[in-house]
CSV table of C-alpha atoms in Angstrom, one decimal:
chain,number,residue,atom,x,y,z
A,1,UNK,CA,-7.2,1.8,-20.6
A,2,UNK,CA,-3.5,2.0,-20.5
A,3,UNK,CA,-2.9,1.5,-16.4
A,4,UNK,CA,-4.5,-2.0,-16.7
A,5,UNK,CA,-2.3,-2.6,-19.5
A,6,UNK,CA,0.8,-2.2,-17.3
A,7,UNK,CA,-1.1,-4.1,-14.8
A,8,UNK,CA,-1.8,-1.9,-12.3
A,9,UNK,CA,-4.9,-1.9,-10.4
A,10,UNK,CA,-6.5,1.4,-9.7
A,11,UNK,CA,-8.6,0.5,-6.0
A,12,UNK,CA,-10.9,2.6,-4.3
A,13,UNK,CA,-10.3,3.8,-0.5
A,14,UNK,CA,-13.9,3.2,1.3
A,15,UNK,CA,-15.3,4.8,4.3
A,16,UNK,CA,-14.9,1.3,6.0
A,17,UNK,CA,-11.1,1.8,4.9
A,18,UNK,CA,-10.2,4.3,7.8
A,19,UNK,CA,-10.3,2.5,11.0
A,20,UNK,CA,-7.9,-0.7,9.4
A,21,UNK,CA,-6.2,2.7,7.9
A,22,UNK,CA,-5.9,4.1,11.5
A,23,UNK,CA,-5.0,1.1,13.0
A,24,UNK,CA,-1.3,0.6,10.3
A,25,UNK,CA,-0.3,4.2,10.2
A,26,UNK,CA,0.0,3.7,14.6
A,27,UNK,CA,1.6,0.2,14.1
A,28,UNK,CA,4.0,0.9,12.0
A,29,UNK,CA,4.7,4.6,11.9
A,30,UNK,CA,4.0,4.8,8.6
A,31,UNK,CA,3.2,8.0,6.7
A,32,UNK,CA,0.0,8.6,5.6
A,33,UNK,CA,0.5,8.3,2.1
A,34,UNK,CA,2.0,5.0,2.1
A,35,UNK,CA,0.1,3.4,4.6
A,36,UNK,CA,-2.6,4.0,2.0
A,37,UNK,CA,-0.2,2.1,-0.4
A,38,UNK,CA,0.4,-1.0,1.9
A,39,UNK,CA,-3.2,-0.6,2.8
A,40,UNK,CA,-4.9,-0.9,-0.6
A,41,UNK,CA,-1.8,-3.4,-1.2
A,42,UNK,CA,-2.8,-6.0,0.9
A,43,UNK,CA,-6.8,-5.3,0.2
A,44,UNK,CA,-5.6,-6.6,-3.3
A,45,UNK,CA,-3.1,-9.0,-1.8
A,46,UNK,CA,-1.1,-7.5,-4.4
A,47,UNK,CA,2.4,-5.6,-4.5
A,48,UNK,CA,4.2,-2.5,-4.6
A,49,UNK,CA,6.5,-0.4,-6.6
A,50,UNK,CA,8.7,2.4,-3.9
A,51,UNK,CA,12.0,3.7,-3.2
A,52,UNK,CA,11.2,4.2,0.2
A,53,UNK,CA,13.0,1.6,2.5
A,54,UNK,CA,11.2,2.0,5.3
A,55,UNK,CA,7.5,1.1,3.3
A,56,UNK,CA,9.9,-1.6,1.7
A,57,UNK,CA,11.0,-3.5,5.0
A,58,UNK,CA,7.1,-3.7,6.6
A,59,UNK,CA,5.7,-5.0,2.9
A,60,UNK,CA,7.8,-7.5,2.4
A,61,UNK,CA,7.3,-8.7,6.4
A,62,UNK,CA,3.5,-8.0,5.4
A,63,UNK,CA,3.6,-10.8,2.6
A,64,UNK,CA,3.8,-8.4,-0.4
A,65,UNK,CA,6.1,-7.9,-2.9
A,66,UNK,CA,8.3,-4.7,-3.0
A,67,UNK,CA,9.7,-3.6,-6.6
A,68,UNK,CA,12.7,-1.6,-5.9
A,69,UNK,CA,13.6,0.5,-9.3
């Protein structure tokens, strides 16, 4: 699979994630798509790639790796 060759992991959003997503959204003021990216990375202790400064700042504060192209 080409995605896996890039070292990327696709993770599902599950029903149990809803309350944690709402919490991330309200505590960080990130837009929902960015909150989802952050949540999924936190779930797998991963890293994110983003050009969004706010998302990058919050992700770094939570100990995630951030790649800014």
